GROMACS .gro file of C-alpha atoms in nm:
model
  356
    1UNK     CA    1   0.627  -3.833   1.840
    2UNK     CA    2   0.642  -3.443   1.894
    3UNK     CA    3   0.482  -3.221   1.634
    4UNK     CA    4   0.642  -2.910   1.466
    5UNK     CA    5   0.768  -2.620   1.654
    6UNK     CA    6   0.494  -2.346   1.756
    7UNK     CA    7   0.598  -2.101   1.508
    8UNK     CA    8   0.633  -2.354   1.233
    9UNK     CA    9   0.278  -2.471   1.288
   10UNK     CA   10   0.160  -2.122   1.318
   11UNK     CA   11   0.319  -2.049   0.975
   12UNK     CA   12   0.159  -2.347   0.811
   13UNK     CA   13  -0.180  -2.287   0.955
   14UNK     CA   14  -0.168  -1.915   0.841
   15UNK     CA   15  -0.089  -2.030   0.472
   16UNK     CA   16  -0.335  -2.294   0.498
   17UNK     CA   17  -0.613  -2.042   0.578
   18UNK     CA   18  -0.500  -1.822   0.320
   19UNK     CA   19  -0.546  -2.067   0.032
   20UNK     CA   20  -0.858  -2.231   0.131
   21UNK     CA   21  -1.060  -2.084  -0.151
   22UNK     CA   22  -0.818  -2.187  -0.440
   23UNK     CA   23  -0.896  -2.492  -0.661
   24UNK     CA   24  -0.696  -2.811  -0.707
   25UNK     CA   25  -0.428  -2.747  -0.939
   26UNK     CA   26  -0.377  -2.352  -0.913
   27UNK     CA   27  -0.053  -2.216  -0.869
   28UNK     CA   28   0.052  -1.997  -0.610
   29UNK     CA   29   0.376  -1.797  -0.613
   30UNK     CA   30   0.600  -1.695  -0.307
   31UNK     CA   31   0.741  -1.335  -0.343
   32UNK     CA   32   1.096  -1.426  -0.178
   33UNK     CA   33   1.364  -1.192  -0.117
   34UNK     CA   34   1.571  -1.444   0.073
   35UNK     CA   35   1.504  -1.263   0.410
   36UNK     CA   36   1.362  -1.449   0.720
   37UNK     CA   37   1.019  -1.335   0.656
   38UNK     CA   38   0.965  -1.438   0.282
   39UNK     CA   39   1.197  -1.742   0.330
   40UNK     CA   40   0.969  -1.868   0.621
   41UNK     CA   41   0.652  -1.794   0.401
   42UNK     CA   42   0.830  -2.017   0.120
   43UNK     CA   43   0.907  -2.284   0.377
   44UNK     CA   44   0.534  -2.310   0.491
   45UNK     CA   45   0.403  -2.281   0.139
   46UNK     CA   46   0.622  -2.552   0.011
   47UNK     CA   47   0.475  -2.774   0.301
   48UNK     CA   48   0.129  -2.673   0.250
   49UNK     CA   49   0.064  -2.612  -0.097
   50UNK     CA   50   0.114  -2.995  -0.219
   51UNK     CA   51  -0.105  -3.120   0.056
   52UNK     CA   52  -0.383  -2.889  -0.041
   53UNK     CA   53  -0.381  -3.020  -0.409
   54UNK     CA   54  -0.198  -2.683  -0.507
   55UNK     CA   55   0.107  -2.597  -0.705
   56UNK     CA   56   0.373  -2.363  -0.564
   57UNK     CA   57   0.665  -2.148  -0.715
   58UNK     CA   58   0.853  -1.852  -0.607
   59UNK     CA   59   0.943  -1.516  -0.767
   60UNK     CA   60   1.280  -1.332  -0.662
   61UNK     CA   61   1.293  -0.976  -0.753
   62UNK     CA   62   1.638  -0.827  -0.783
   63UNK     CA   63   1.606  -0.440  -0.745
   64UNK     CA   64   1.973  -0.409  -0.830
   65UNK     CA   65   2.007  -0.137  -0.557
   66UNK     CA   66   2.299  -0.311  -0.366
   67UNK     CA   67   2.643  -0.448  -0.476
   68UNK     CA   68   2.607  -0.817  -0.495
   69UNK     CA   69   2.223  -0.829  -0.534
   70UNK     CA   70   2.239  -1.043  -0.821
   71UNK     CA   71   2.399  -1.310  -0.617
   72UNK     CA   72   2.176  -1.265  -0.309
   73UNK     CA   73   1.872  -1.320  -0.558
   74UNK     CA   74   2.030  -1.624  -0.705
   75UNK     CA   75   2.088  -1.761  -0.359
   76UNK     CA   76   1.707  -1.707  -0.263
   77UNK     CA   77   1.614  -1.859  -0.582
   78UNK     CA   78   1.808  -2.181  -0.523
   79UNK     CA   79   1.698  -2.201  -0.152
   80UNK     CA   80   1.337  -2.192  -0.304
   81UNK     CA   81   1.413  -2.468  -0.558
   82UNK     CA   82   1.566  -2.660  -0.270
   83UNK     CA   83   1.232  -2.649  -0.098
   84UNK     CA   84   1.059  -2.805  -0.396
   85UNK     CA   85   0.906  -2.476  -0.532
   86UNK     CA   86   0.876  -2.470  -0.902
   87UNK     CA   87   0.854  -2.260  -1.122
   88UNK     CA   88   1.120  -2.033  -0.945
   89UNK     CA   89   1.201  -1.721  -1.150
   90UNK     CA   90   1.444  -1.430  -1.064
   91UNK     CA   91   1.319  -1.093  -1.230
   92UNK     CA   92   1.568  -0.832  -1.230
   93UNK     CA   93   1.412  -0.449  -1.236
   94UNK     CA   94   1.525  -0.111  -1.270
   95UNK     CA   95   1.397   0.111  -1.013
   96UNK     CA   96   1.310   0.465  -1.084
   97UNK     CA   97   1.320   0.778  -0.850
   98UNK     CA   98   0.948   0.889  -0.837
   99UNK     CA   99   0.822   0.899  -0.475
  100UNK     CA  100   1.168   0.844  -0.336
  101UNK     CA  101   1.385   0.537  -0.323
  102UNK     CA  102   1.171   0.319  -0.100
  103UNK     CA  103   0.839   0.391  -0.289
  104UNK     CA  104   1.017   0.354  -0.609
  105UNK     CA  105   1.145   0.014  -0.531
  106UNK     CA  106   0.805  -0.091  -0.402
  107UNK     CA  107   0.643   0.000  -0.728
  108UNK     CA  108   0.911  -0.172  -0.918
  109UNK     CA  109   0.863  -0.492  -0.711
  110UNK     CA  110   0.483  -0.502  -0.743
  111UNK     CA  111   0.497  -0.444  -1.113
  112UNK     CA  112   0.743  -0.738  -1.155
  113UNK     CA  113   0.507  -0.953  -0.921
  114UNK     CA  114   0.205  -0.860  -1.131
  115UNK     CA  115   0.384  -0.943  -1.458
  116UNK     CA  116   0.511  -1.263  -1.324
  117UNK     CA  117   0.157  -1.375  -1.196
  118UNK     CA  118   0.011  -1.311  -1.536
  119UNK     CA  119   0.305  -1.486  -1.688
  120UNK     CA  120   0.279  -1.808  -1.507
  121UNK     CA  121  -0.098  -1.783  -1.456
  122UNK     CA  122  -0.082  -1.775  -1.100
  123UNK     CA  123  -0.401  -1.769  -0.878
  124UNK     CA  124  -0.244  -1.593  -0.595
  125UNK     CA  125   0.086  -1.407  -0.509
  126UNK     CA  126   0.196  -1.454  -0.130
  127UNK     CA  127   0.387  -1.182   0.049
  128UNK     CA  128   0.592  -1.223   0.370
  129UNK     CA  129   0.467  -0.908   0.555
  130UNK     CA  130   0.426  -0.981   0.949
  131UNK     CA  131   0.248  -0.809   1.220
  132UNK     CA  132   0.574  -0.614   1.296
  133UNK     CA  133   0.550  -0.469   0.915
  134UNK     CA  134   0.208  -0.383   1.001
  135UNK     CA  135   0.277  -0.208   1.298
  136UNK     CA  136   0.557  -0.001   1.123
  137UNK     CA  137   0.305   0.098   0.859
  138UNK     CA  138   0.068   0.225   1.108
  139UNK     CA  139   0.327   0.443   1.278
  140UNK     CA  140   0.457   0.581   0.945
  141UNK     CA  141   0.097   0.672   0.859
  142UNK     CA  142   0.062   0.849   1.187
  143UNK     CA  143   0.365   1.037   1.148
  144UNK     CA  144   0.251   1.159   0.816
  145UNK     CA  145  -0.089   1.263   0.922
  146UNK     CA  146  -0.254   1.002   0.709
  147UNK     CA  147  -0.629   0.909   0.700
  148UNK     CA  148  -0.802   0.611   0.818
  149UNK     CA  149  -0.733   0.426   0.489
  150UNK     CA  150  -0.343   0.460   0.526
  151UNK     CA  151  -0.364   0.376   0.905
  152UNK     CA  152  -0.571   0.063   0.813
  153UNK     CA  153  -0.234  -0.066   0.714
  154UNK     CA  154  -0.179  -0.348   0.458
  155UNK     CA  155  -0.493  -0.575   0.371
  156UNK     CA  156  -0.468  -0.961   0.400
  157UNK     CA  157  -0.575  -0.959   0.043
  158UNK     CA  158  -0.579  -0.712  -0.238
  159UNK     CA  159  -0.641  -0.850  -0.584
  160UNK     CA  160  -0.403  -1.157  -0.635
  161UNK     CA  161  -0.181  -1.038  -0.346
  162UNK     CA  162  -0.205  -1.230  -0.010
  163UNK     CA  163  -0.037  -1.162   0.311
  164UNK     CA  164  -0.066  -1.494   0.514
  165UNK     CA  165   0.158  -1.405   0.790
  166UNK     CA  166   0.025  -1.055   0.926
  167UNK     CA  167  -0.069  -1.253   1.261
  168UNK     CA  168   0.282  -1.364   1.317
  169UNK     CA  169   0.578  -1.167   1.465
  170UNK     CA  170   0.923  -1.137   1.317
  171UNK     CA  171   1.062  -1.333   1.559
  172UNK     CA  172   0.845  -1.638   1.429
  173UNK     CA  173   0.963  -1.625   1.089
  174UNK     CA  174   1.329  -1.639   1.229
  175UNK     CA  175   1.224  -1.949   1.423
  176UNK     CA  176   1.069  -2.113   1.121
  177UNK     CA  177   1.366  -2.068   0.907
  178UNK     CA  178   1.600  -2.219   1.216
  179UNK     CA  179   1.361  -2.515   1.240
  180UNK     CA  180   1.369  -2.574   0.837
  181UNK     CA  181   1.757  -2.547   0.866
  182UNK     CA  182   1.747  -2.269   0.574
  183UNK     CA  183   1.967  -1.985   0.622
  184UNK     CA  184   1.803  -1.631   0.540
  185UNK     CA  185   1.983  -1.337   0.417
  186UNK     CA  186   2.045  -1.050   0.650
  187UNK     CA  187   1.974  -0.728   0.445
  188UNK     CA  188   2.238  -0.467   0.575
  189UNK     CA  189   2.010  -0.173   0.510
  190UNK     CA  190   1.750  -0.316   0.783
  191UNK     CA  191   2.005  -0.220   1.048
  192UNK     CA  192   2.059   0.180   1.097
  193UNK     CA  193   2.444   0.249   1.125
  194UNK     CA  194   2.512   0.402   1.477
  195UNK     CA  195   2.632   0.754   1.477
  196UNK     CA  196   2.849   0.908   1.734
  197UNK     CA  197   2.535   1.096   1.884
  198UNK     CA  198   2.302   0.807   1.799
  199UNK     CA  199   2.095   1.053   1.584
  200UNK     CA  200   1.764   0.928   1.519
  201UNK     CA  201   1.723   1.107   1.208
  202UNK     CA  202   2.019   0.936   1.081
  203UNK     CA  203   1.964   0.854   0.694
  204UNK     CA  204   2.183   0.554   0.668
  205UNK     CA  205   1.889   0.320   0.655
  206UNK     CA  206   1.553   0.332   0.501
  207UNK     CA  207   1.308   0.513   0.725
  208UNK     CA  208   1.089   0.191   0.791
  209UNK     CA  209   1.415   0.034   0.925
  210UNK     CA  210   1.479   0.327   1.171
  211UNK     CA  211   1.105   0.301   1.288
  212UNK     CA  212   1.193  -0.074   1.334
  213UNK     CA  213   1.508  -0.052   1.532
  214UNK     CA  214   1.449   0.285   1.702
  215UNK     CA  215   1.097   0.396   1.734
  216UNK     CA  216   0.931   0.072   1.830
  217UNK     CA  217   1.175  -0.025   2.098
  218UNK     CA  218   1.141   0.323   2.265
  219UNK     CA  219   0.766   0.272   2.272
  220UNK     CA  220   0.786  -0.068   2.410
  221UNK     CA  221   1.010   0.074   2.687
  222UNK     CA  222   0.795   0.359   2.780
  223UNK     CA  223   0.432   0.210   2.693
  224UNK     CA  224   0.514  -0.142   2.810
  225UNK     CA  225   0.509  -0.461   2.583
  226UNK     CA  226   0.250  -0.532   2.309
  227UNK     CA  227   0.275  -0.207   2.137
  228UNK     CA  228   0.326  -0.364   1.796
  229UNK     CA  229   0.006  -0.604   1.850
  230UNK     CA  230  -0.190  -0.281   1.954
  231UNK     CA  231  -0.100  -0.110   1.649
  232UNK     CA  232  -0.189  -0.429   1.447
  233UNK     CA  233  -0.554  -0.413   1.616
  234UNK     CA  234  -0.573  -0.053   1.556
  235UNK     CA  235  -0.503  -0.125   1.173
  236UNK     CA  236  -0.765  -0.409   1.177
  237UNK     CA  237  -1.053  -0.177   1.333
  238UNK     CA  238  -0.992   0.115   1.100
  239UNK     CA  239  -0.992  -0.112   0.803
  240UNK     CA  240  -1.334  -0.217   0.880
  241UNK     CA  241  -1.427   0.164   0.907
  242UNK     CA  242  -1.254   0.248   0.595
  243UNK     CA  243  -1.411  -0.035   0.413
  244UNK     CA  244  -1.768   0.095   0.521
  245UNK     CA  245  -1.689   0.442   0.422
  246UNK     CA  246  -1.551   0.357   0.108
  247UNK     CA  247  -1.873   0.185   0.006
  248UNK     CA  248  -2.070   0.476   0.118
  249UNK     CA  249  -1.840   0.699  -0.078
  250UNK     CA  250  -1.897   0.495  -0.408
  251UNK     CA  251  -2.271   0.493  -0.371
  252UNK     CA  252  -2.260   0.872  -0.337
  253UNK     CA  253  -2.048   0.911  -0.634
  254UNK     CA  254  -2.276   0.688  -0.841
  255UNK     CA  255  -2.570   0.901  -0.731
  256UNK     CA  256  -2.394   1.232  -0.796
  257UNK     CA  257  -2.265   1.138  -1.153
  258UNK     CA  258  -2.456   1.331  -1.427
  259UNK     CA  259  -2.484   1.196  -1.772
  260UNK     CA  260  -2.206   1.425  -1.890
  261UNK     CA  261  -1.958   1.258  -1.629
  262UNK     CA  262  -1.975   1.546  -1.409
  263UNK     CA  263  -2.081   1.557  -1.008
  264UNK     CA  264  -2.412   1.714  -0.877
  265UNK     CA  265  -2.321   1.953  -0.623
  266UNK     CA  266  -2.657   1.919  -0.460
  267UNK     CA  267  -2.620   1.549  -0.419
  268UNK     CA  268  -2.262   1.579  -0.299
  269UNK     CA  269  -2.350   1.853  -0.057
  270UNK     CA  270  -2.603   1.674   0.127
  271UNK     CA  271  -2.386   1.398   0.234
  272UNK     CA  272  -2.182   1.351   0.555
  273UNK     CA  273  -1.860   1.528   0.559
  274UNK     CA  274  -1.669   1.217   0.613
  275UNK     CA  275  -1.818   1.046   0.308
  276UNK     CA  276  -1.831   1.357   0.081
  277UNK     CA  277  -1.474   1.409   0.125
  278UNK     CA  278  -1.390   1.050   0.076
  279UNK     CA  279  -1.594   1.053  -0.256
  280UNK     CA  280  -1.409   1.383  -0.355
  281UNK     CA  281  -1.093   1.217  -0.313
  282UNK     CA  282  -1.175   0.893  -0.504
  283UNK     CA  283  -1.308   1.106  -0.782
  284UNK     CA  284  -1.006   1.296  -0.800
  285UNK     CA  285  -0.803   1.000  -0.809
  286UNK     CA  286  -1.014   0.832  -1.080
  287UNK     CA  287  -0.992   1.144  -1.286
  288UNK     CA  288  -0.611   1.113  -1.302
  289UNK     CA  289  -0.458   1.307  -0.978
  290UNK     CA  290  -0.185   1.073  -0.843
  291UNK     CA  291  -0.310   0.914  -0.490
  292UNK     CA  292   0.024   0.974  -0.334
  293UNK     CA  293   0.025   1.344  -0.429
  294UNK     CA  294  -0.324   1.413  -0.336
  295UNK     CA  295  -0.327   1.566   0.015
  296UNK     CA  296  -0.612   1.656   0.265
  297UNK     CA  297  -0.567   2.037   0.168
  298UNK     CA  298  -0.674   1.933  -0.193
  299UNK     CA  299  -0.973   1.741  -0.086
  300UNK     CA  300  -1.089   2.017   0.140
  301UNK     CA  301  -1.026   2.260  -0.139
  302UNK     CA  302  -1.265   2.054  -0.351
  303UNK     CA  303  -1.507   2.015  -0.046
  304UNK     CA  304  -1.523   2.429  -0.039
  305UNK     CA  305  -1.642   2.425  -0.399
  306UNK     CA  306  -1.941   2.227  -0.265
  307UNK     CA  307  -2.024   2.369   0.095
  308UNK     CA  308  -1.852   2.716   0.102
  309UNK     CA  309  -1.937   2.829  -0.271
  310UNK     CA  310  -1.881   3.210  -0.314
  311UNK     CA  311  -1.786   3.215  -0.680
  312UNK     CA  312  -1.421   3.128  -0.637
  313UNK     CA  313  -1.234   2.995  -0.909
  314UNK     CA  314  -1.079   2.655  -1.023
  315UNK     CA  315  -0.857   2.448  -0.789
  316UNK     CA  316  -0.536   2.307  -0.917
  317UNK     CA  317  -0.472   1.947  -0.831
  318UNK     CA  318  -0.167   1.732  -0.840
  319UNK     CA  319  -0.112   1.567  -1.179
  320UNK     CA  320  -0.224   1.875  -1.382
  321UNK     CA  321  -0.606   1.809  -1.282
  322UNK     CA  322  -0.859   2.112  -1.259
  323UNK     CA  323  -1.151   2.098  -1.019
  324UNK     CA  324  -1.417   2.365  -1.097
  325UNK     CA  325  -1.786   2.428  -1.039
  326UNK     CA  326  -1.996   2.541  -1.307
  327UNK     CA  327  -2.392   2.552  -1.326
  328UNK     CA  328  -2.400   2.315  -1.019
  329UNK     CA  329  -2.163   2.066  -1.162
  330UNK     CA  330  -1.845   1.991  -1.011
  331UNK     CA  331  -1.588   1.912  -1.294
  332UNK     CA  332  -1.263   1.737  -1.242
  333UNK     CA  333  -1.054   1.723  -1.563
  334UNK     CA  334  -0.735   1.794  -1.732
  335UNK     CA  335  -0.744   2.123  -1.902
  336UNK     CA  336  -0.638   2.209  -2.254
  337UNK     CA  337  -0.392   2.486  -2.311
  338UNK     CA  338  -0.680   2.706  -2.404
  339UNK     CA  339  -0.852   2.653  -2.087
  340UNK     CA  340  -0.536   2.725  -1.879
  341UNK     CA  341  -0.533   3.069  -2.033
  342UNK     CA  342  -0.899   3.113  -1.980
  343UNK     CA  343  -0.925   3.013  -1.629
  344UNK     CA  344  -0.784   3.324  -1.455
  345UNK     CA  345  -0.961   3.487  -1.175
  346UNK     CA  346  -1.078   3.769  -1.398
  347UNK     CA  347  -1.231   3.561  -1.677
  348UNK     CA  348  -1.371   3.309  -1.420
  349UNK     CA  349  -1.604   3.581  -1.240
  350UNK     CA  350  -1.758   3.649  -1.607
  351UNK     CA  351  -1.768   3.279  -1.714
  352UNK     CA  352  -1.909   3.152  -1.397
  353UNK     CA  353  -2.202   3.424  -1.390
  354UNK     CA  354  -2.343   3.332  -1.742
  355UNK     CA  355  -2.620   3.156  -1.841
  356UNK     CA  356  -2.633   2.770  -1.759
   0.00000   0.00000   0.00000
C-alpha cells in the first residue's frame, strides 16, 4: 500500500514538527483564507493534530476588500469544517488606511487572529506562509534598503504565531489540495493584469503579487533556478545574525539606562556601531516612535548625538518623539507644548550650556 504523495507527507511532517512542544488537549487554530497555502495547512493540520492529541480549529478573516468576500470566507470556513476542524470562526474586519492597503489589511488580520486566539484559548495560531512568500519578503526588503532584521524575513515562530510551511514551495501546497480533493480559492489580486506595454510598475495588483509573477521569474531566467531557495537561506542566516545583535543591543540598553529612565551617553558611545545603532532604534521604538516610520536617517541622527556631539539641538523623530542630549544623557520623550516652544536652536545653546 503506497503512502501519501510527497507534498502531502512534507506538509504533515512540517506541521508535526511545529507542534511538538504543545501539550495534549491544546487547541491550535489555522488562519485560513481559502487559498491553496492556508487550505493545504488546514488539510495537514486536520490530519496531524488529532493524532498528536491536540484539538484543531480555524479562523477565517474576511477583509471585505473585494466584492463577494463574505461568500469566499464562508466557503473557506465550510471547507475547514468538512476537514473536521472545530471551532471554525469567520471574523469580519474593517481595514484602515495607515501604511497603505497591504499593510493595513495585514494589521487588521493579525489583530483579528490575536483576538480569536485569546477568545478560544488557543496555544498556537498557524499561518500558511511558504518558502515563496519568504523569498518575496527578502526581495521587498532589499528594494526598500531595509536592515538585517527586515531581510531576515518571517520567523517560523513569533509569540503564538507559527509558520510550519516556510520550507515548502507554493507548488507543494497546490499539490496537497489536489491530493485531498479540496478546491482552493484563486485570489484574483494575486495575478497582475497585463498591460499593453507589460509595464512592470502596473498597479493593478498588490506589490507582493507583482514581485511573485514578474520579478522572481526574471531572476530565475537570468540567474538560473533556485533563486527563491537562495533568498530563503539568506533570510535564515540573517535571522541568526539579527537575533545575536538584538541580544547585544538589549544588554547595552540595560547597562546604559539611568535611574531616571534616560540613556548614559558614555556607555552607549563605547559600543560597536552596529550594536549601538540597533540599541538606539529599539529605544526609540520603545519610547513611542512607530517602527515602520523610523528610518535609518533617524537612527543616524540619534547616533550623532553620541559620537558627533557639537552642541546640536534636539532631533525630531516619527511619532512626535524628541531625542536630545542633556548633561551626558540621551533623552527620548514626547515633548510638552511648552517644550516645543523652548526647544529652538537659539534657546538650546543657552539651555545645554547651563549647569548640570
